[in-house]
mmCIF file of C-alpha atoms and ligand atoms in Angstrom:
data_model
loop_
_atom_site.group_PDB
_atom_site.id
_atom_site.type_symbol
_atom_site.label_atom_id
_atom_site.label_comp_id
_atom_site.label_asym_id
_atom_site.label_seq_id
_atom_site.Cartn_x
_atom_site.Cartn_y
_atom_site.Cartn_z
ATOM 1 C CA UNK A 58 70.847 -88.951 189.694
ATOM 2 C CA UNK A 59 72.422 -86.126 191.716
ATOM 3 C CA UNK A 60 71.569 -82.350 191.781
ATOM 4 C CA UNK A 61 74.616 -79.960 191.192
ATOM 5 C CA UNK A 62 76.435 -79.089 193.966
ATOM 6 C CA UNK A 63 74.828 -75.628 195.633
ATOM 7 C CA UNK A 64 77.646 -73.483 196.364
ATOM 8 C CA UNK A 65 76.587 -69.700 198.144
ATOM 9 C CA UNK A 66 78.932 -67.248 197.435
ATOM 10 C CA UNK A 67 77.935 -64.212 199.965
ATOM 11 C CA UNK A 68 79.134 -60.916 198.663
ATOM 12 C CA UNK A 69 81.777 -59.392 199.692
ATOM 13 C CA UNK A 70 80.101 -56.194 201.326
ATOM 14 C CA UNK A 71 77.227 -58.614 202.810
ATOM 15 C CA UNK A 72 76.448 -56.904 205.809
ATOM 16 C CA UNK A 73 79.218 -54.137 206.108
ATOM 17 C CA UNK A 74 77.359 -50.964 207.256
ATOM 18 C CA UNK A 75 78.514 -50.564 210.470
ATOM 19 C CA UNK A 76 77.556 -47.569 213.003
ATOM 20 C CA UNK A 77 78.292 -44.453 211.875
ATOM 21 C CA UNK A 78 78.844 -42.624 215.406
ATOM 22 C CA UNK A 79 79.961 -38.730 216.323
ATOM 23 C CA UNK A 80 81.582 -37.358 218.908
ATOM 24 C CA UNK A 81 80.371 -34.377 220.413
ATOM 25 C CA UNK A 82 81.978 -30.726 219.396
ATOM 26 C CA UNK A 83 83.382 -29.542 222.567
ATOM 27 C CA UNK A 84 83.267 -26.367 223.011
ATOM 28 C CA UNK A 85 79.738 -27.176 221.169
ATOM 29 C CA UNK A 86 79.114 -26.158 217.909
ATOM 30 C CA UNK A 87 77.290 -26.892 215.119
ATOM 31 C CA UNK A 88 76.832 -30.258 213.881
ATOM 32 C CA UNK A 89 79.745 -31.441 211.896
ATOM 33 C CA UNK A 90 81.987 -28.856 213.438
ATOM 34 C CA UNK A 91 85.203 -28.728 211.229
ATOM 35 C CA UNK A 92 87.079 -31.706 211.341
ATOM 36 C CA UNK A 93 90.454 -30.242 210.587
ATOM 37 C CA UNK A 94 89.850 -28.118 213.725
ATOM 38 C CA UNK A 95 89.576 -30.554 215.543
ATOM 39 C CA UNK A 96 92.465 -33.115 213.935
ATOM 40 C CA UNK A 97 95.160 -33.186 216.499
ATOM 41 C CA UNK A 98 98.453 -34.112 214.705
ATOM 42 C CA UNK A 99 99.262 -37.329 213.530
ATOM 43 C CA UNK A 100 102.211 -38.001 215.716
ATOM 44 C CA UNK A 101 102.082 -41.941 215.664
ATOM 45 C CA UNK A 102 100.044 -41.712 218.592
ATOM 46 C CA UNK A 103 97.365 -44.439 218.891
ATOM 47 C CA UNK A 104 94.107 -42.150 219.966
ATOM 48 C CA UNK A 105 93.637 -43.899 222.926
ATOM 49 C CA UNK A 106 96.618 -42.418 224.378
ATOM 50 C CA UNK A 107 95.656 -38.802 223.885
ATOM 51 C CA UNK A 108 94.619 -36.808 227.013
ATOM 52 C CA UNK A 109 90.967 -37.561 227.912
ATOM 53 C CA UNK A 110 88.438 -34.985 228.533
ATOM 54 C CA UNK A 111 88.586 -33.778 231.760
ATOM 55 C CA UNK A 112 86.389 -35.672 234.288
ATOM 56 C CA UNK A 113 86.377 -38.492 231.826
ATOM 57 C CA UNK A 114 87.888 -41.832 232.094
ATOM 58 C CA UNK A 115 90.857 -42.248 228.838
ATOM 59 C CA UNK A 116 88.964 -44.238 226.435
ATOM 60 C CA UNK A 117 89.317 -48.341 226.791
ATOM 61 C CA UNK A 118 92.206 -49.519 224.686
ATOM 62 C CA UNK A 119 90.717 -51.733 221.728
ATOM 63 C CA UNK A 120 91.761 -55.637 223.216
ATOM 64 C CA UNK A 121 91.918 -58.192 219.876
ATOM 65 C CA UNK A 122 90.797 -61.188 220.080
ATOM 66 C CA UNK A 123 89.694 -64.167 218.452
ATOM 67 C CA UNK A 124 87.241 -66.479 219.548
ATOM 68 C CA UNK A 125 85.267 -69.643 217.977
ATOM 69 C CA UNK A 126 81.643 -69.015 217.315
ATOM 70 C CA UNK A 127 80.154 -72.420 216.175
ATOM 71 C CA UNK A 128 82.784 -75.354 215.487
ATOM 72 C CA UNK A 129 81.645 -78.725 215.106
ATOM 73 C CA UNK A 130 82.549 -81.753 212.542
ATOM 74 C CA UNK A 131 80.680 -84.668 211.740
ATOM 75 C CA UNK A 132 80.224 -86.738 208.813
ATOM 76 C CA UNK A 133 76.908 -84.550 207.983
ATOM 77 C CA UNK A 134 78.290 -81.013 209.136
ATOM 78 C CA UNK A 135 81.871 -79.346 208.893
ATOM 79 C CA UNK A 136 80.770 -75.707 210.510
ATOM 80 C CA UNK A 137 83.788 -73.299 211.870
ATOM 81 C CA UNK A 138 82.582 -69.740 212.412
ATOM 82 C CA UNK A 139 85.066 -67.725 214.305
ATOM 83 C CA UNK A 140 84.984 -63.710 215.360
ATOM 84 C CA UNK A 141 87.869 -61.409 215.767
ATOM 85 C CA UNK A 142 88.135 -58.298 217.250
ATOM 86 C CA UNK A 143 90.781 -56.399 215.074
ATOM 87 C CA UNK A 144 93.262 -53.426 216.106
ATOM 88 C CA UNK A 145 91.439 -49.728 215.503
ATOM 89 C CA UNK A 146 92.265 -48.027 212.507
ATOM 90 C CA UNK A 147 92.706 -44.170 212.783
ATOM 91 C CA UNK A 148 92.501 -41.018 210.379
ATOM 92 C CA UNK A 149 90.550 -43.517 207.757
ATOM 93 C CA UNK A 150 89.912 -42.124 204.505
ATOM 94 C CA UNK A 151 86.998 -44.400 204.004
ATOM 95 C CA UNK A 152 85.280 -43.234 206.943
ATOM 96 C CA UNK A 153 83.256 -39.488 206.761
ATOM 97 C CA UNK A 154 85.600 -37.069 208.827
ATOM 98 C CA UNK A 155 84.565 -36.674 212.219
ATOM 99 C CA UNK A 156 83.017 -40.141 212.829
ATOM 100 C CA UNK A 157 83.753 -43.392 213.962
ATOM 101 C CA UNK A 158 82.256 -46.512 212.793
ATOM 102 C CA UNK A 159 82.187 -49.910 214.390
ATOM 103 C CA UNK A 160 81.427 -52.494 211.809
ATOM 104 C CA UNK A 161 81.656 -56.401 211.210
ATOM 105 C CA UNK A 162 83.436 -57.319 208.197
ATOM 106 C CA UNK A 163 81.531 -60.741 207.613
ATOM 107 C CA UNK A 164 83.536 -63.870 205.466
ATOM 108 C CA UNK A 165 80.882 -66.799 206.505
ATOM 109 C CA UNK A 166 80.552 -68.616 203.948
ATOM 110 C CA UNK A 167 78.317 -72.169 203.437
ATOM 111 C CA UNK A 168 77.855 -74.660 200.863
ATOM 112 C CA UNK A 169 75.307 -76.906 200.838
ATOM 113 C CA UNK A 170 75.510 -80.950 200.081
ATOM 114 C CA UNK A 171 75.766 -82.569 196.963
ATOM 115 C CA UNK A 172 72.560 -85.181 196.841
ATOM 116 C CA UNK A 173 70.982 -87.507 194.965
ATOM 117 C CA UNK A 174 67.930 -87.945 194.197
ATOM 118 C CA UNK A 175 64.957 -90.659 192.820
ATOM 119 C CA UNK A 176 61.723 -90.491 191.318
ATOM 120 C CA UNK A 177 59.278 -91.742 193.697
ATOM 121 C CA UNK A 178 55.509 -91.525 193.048
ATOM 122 C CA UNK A 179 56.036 -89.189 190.170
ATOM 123 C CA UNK A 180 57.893 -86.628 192.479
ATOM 124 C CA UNK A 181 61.697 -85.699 192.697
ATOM 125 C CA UNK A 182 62.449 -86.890 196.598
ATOM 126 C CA UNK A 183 66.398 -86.500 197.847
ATOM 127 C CA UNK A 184 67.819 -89.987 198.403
ATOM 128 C CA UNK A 185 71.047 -88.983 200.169
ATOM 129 C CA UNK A 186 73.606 -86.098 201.099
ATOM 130 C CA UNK A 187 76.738 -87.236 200.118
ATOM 131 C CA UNK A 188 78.600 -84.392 200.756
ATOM 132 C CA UNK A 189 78.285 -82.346 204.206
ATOM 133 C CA UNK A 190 77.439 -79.197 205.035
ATOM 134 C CA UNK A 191 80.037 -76.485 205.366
ATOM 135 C CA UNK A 192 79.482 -73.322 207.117
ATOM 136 C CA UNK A 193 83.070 -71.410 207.742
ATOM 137 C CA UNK A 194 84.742 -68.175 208.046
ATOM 138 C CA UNK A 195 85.823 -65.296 209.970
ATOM 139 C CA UNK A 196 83.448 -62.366 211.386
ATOM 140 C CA UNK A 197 85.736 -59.357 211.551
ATOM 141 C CA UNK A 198 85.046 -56.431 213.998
ATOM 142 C CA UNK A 199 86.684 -53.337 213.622
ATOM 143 C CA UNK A 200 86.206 -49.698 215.095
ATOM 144 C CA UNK A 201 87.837 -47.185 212.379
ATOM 145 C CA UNK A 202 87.872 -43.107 213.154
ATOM 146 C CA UNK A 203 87.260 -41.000 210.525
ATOM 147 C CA UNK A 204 89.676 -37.766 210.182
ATOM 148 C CA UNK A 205 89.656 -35.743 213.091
ATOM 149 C CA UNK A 206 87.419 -38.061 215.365
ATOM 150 C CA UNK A 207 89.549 -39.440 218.287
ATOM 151 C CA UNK A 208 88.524 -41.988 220.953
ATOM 152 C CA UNK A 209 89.433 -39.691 223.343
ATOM 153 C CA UNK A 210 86.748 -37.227 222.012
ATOM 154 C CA UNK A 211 82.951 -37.143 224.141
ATOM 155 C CA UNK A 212 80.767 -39.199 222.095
ATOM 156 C CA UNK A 213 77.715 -37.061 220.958
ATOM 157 C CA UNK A 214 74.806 -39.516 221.467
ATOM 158 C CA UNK A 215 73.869 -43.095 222.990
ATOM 159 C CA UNK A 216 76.134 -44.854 225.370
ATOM 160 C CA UNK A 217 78.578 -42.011 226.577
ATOM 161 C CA UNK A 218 75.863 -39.762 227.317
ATOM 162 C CA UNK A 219 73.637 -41.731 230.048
ATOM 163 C CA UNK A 220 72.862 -40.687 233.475
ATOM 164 C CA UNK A 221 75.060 -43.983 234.525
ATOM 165 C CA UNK A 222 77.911 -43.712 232.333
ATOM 166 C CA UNK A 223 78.171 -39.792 233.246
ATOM 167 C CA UNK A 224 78.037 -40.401 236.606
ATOM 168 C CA UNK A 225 81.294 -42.471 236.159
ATOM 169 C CA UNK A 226 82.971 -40.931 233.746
ATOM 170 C CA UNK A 227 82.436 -43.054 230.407
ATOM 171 C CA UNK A 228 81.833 -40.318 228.000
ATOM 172 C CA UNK A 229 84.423 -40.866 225.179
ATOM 173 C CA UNK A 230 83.655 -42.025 222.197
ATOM 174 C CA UNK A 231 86.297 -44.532 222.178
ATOM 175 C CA UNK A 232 83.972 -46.069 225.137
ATOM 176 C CA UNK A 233 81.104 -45.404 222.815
ATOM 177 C CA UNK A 234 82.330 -47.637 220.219
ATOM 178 C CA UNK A 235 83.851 -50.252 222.936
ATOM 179 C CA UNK A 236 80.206 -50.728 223.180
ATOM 180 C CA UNK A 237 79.439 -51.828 219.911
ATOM 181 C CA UNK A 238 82.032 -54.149 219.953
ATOM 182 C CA UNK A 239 80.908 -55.414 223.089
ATOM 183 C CA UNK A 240 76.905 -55.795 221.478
ATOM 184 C CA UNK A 241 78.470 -57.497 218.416
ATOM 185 C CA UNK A 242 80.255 -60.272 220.561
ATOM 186 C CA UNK A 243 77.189 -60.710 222.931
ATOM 187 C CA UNK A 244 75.071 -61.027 220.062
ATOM 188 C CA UNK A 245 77.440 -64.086 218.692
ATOM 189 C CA UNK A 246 77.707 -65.432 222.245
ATOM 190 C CA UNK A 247 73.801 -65.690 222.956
ATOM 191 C CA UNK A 248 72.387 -66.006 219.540
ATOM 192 C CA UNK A 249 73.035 -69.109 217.528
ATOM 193 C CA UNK A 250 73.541 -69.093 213.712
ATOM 194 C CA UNK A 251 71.158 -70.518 211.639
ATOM 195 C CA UNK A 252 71.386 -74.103 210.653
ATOM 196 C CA UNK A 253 70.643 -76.036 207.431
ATOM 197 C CA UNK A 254 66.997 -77.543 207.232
ATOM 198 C CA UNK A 255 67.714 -79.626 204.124
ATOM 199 C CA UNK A 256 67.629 -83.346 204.296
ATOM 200 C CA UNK A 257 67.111 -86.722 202.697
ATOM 201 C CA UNK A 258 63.352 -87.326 202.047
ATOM 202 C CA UNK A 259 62.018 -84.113 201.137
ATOM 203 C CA UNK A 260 61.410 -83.119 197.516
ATOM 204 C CA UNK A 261 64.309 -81.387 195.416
ATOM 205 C CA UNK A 262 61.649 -78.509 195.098
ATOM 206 C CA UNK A 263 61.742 -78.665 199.319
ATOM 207 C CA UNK A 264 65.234 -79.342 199.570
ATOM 208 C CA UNK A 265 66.176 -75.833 197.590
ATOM 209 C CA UNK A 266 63.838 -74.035 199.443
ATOM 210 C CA UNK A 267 65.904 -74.833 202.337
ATOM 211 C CA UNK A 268 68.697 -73.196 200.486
ATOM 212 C CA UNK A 269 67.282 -70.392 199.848
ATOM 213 C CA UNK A 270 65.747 -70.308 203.437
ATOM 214 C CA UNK A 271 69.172 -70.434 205.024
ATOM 215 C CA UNK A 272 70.377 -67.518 203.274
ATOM 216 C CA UNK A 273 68.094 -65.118 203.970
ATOM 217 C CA UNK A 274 68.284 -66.696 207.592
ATOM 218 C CA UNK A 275 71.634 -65.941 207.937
ATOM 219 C CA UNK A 276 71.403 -62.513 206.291
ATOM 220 C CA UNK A 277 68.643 -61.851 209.183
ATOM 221 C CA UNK A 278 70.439 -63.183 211.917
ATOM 222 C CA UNK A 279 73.574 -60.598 211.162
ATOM 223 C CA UNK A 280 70.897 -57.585 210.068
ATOM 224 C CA UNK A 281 69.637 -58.509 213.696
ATOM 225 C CA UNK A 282 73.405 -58.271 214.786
ATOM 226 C CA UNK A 283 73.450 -54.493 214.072
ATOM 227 C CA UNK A 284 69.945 -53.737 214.825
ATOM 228 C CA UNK A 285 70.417 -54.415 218.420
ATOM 229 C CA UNK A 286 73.920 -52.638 218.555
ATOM 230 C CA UNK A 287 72.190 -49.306 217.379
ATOM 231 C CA UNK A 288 69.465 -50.153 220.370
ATOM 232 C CA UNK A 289 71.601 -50.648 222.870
ATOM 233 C CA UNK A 290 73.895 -48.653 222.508
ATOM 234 C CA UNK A 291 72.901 -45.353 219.937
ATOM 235 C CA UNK A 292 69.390 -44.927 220.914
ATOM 236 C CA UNK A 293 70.015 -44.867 224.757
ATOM 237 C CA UNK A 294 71.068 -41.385 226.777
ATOM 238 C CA UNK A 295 70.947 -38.905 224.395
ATOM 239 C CA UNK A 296 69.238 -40.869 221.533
ATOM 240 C CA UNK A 297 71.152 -40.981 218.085
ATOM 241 C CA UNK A 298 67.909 -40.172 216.120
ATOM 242 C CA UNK A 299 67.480 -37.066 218.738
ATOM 243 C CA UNK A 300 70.642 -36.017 218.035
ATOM 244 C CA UNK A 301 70.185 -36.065 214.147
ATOM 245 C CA UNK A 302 66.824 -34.261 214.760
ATOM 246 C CA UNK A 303 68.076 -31.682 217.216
ATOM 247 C CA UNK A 304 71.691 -31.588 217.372
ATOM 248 C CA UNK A 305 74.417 -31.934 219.582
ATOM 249 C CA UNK A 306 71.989 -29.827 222.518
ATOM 250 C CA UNK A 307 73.678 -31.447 226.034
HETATM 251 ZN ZN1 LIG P 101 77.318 -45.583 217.839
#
């Protein structure tokens, strides 16, 4: 007897907040200063080539890449998880004017084995996978400006506005968001995805538990993924929830 085939569609939003991130009104002025005032025009001109600040280093210029996450094949396992880093997009509709975000656009996918099972003792125990288990896609990271935020811009909170990156000159908020893209590929690089508990021998009850388990595993593991961006890199300096209490005050 086998068990139908458990296929886990993720949505298509799963895990698409990103890091909504300001730069910082200079001269200073209220928060969310006009964002037409501030638009430069749209010349063609990537925003890391505008001007910087002066005293700041120009913004980094957004490097994509592409690099494997978890590949392996066996006959039990076909997993191949990759992440890019994407080119910036600027003046994004999408995105609230006068913010950046830096978000992971996440197309894992897994589908679980096809089994079979036997009746053993009165209880439903899995026999044998016969299929394995696939875990694929691509985890897409992309920094997007809203209109009228520019890289070269001083970011208003976080990383951009410590005593260390001050002191040498890292105050954009294209650097700003560099820095989540650097958290989100550190995160990959030390933290391994979730694997699949389910195996021969345990009950079909057990065996879809494991199922379940996994996605809310993996849900956690990229929820984790963003958590520890805002950490490291919002709520350091001049802390992101400071700012949103008390304003752009530095
Ligand atoms: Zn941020």
């Amino acid at each position: 007897m086998s068990l139908p085939l458990c296929t886990t569609e993720l949505g298509r939003d799963w895990i698409d907040g990103g890091t909504l991130c300001r730069f910082r009104c200079n001269p200073p002025g209220p928060i969310g200063c006009d964002a037409d005032a501030e638009a430069a025009p749209m010349d063609g001109d990537t925003p890391n080539r505008k001007p910087a600040s002066r005293g700041a280093n120009p913004p980094p210029v957004t490097q994509t890449s592409r690099s494997t996450v978890k590949k392996e094949a066996s006959a039990g396992v076909d997993i191949d998880v990759a992440v890019e880093v994407v080119a910036d997009v600027v003046a994004d509709a999408t995105v609230s004017a006068g913010t950046a975000v830096t978000s992971f656009q996440n197309g894992v996918r897994f589908v679980t084995p096809a089994t079979e099972w036997v009746n053993r003792d009165g209880k439903k125990i899995v026999s044998k996978l016969t299929s394995p288990f696939s875990l694929k896609g691509i985890i897409s990271v992309q920094t997007r400006y809203g209109r009228g935020a520019m890289a070269h811009q001083p970011s208003a909170y976080g990383r951009g506005t410590t005593d260390e990156d001050t002191k040498v000159g890292n105050t954009t908020l294209g650097f700003h968001e560099s820095c989540h893209r650097a958290d989100f590929l550190a995160y990959l690089a030390a933290n391994l995805l979730p694997t699949f508990e389910g195996k021969a021998g345990k009950t079909t009850d057990e065996y879809e538990r494991s199922v379940k388990a996994l996605k809310t595993r993996l849900n956690d593991y990229f929820a984790e993924m963003e958590k520890q961006s805002d950490s490291n890199t919002d709520e350091v300096g001049y802390k992101k929830s400071e700012f949103e209490k008390f304003g752009p005050t530095h």
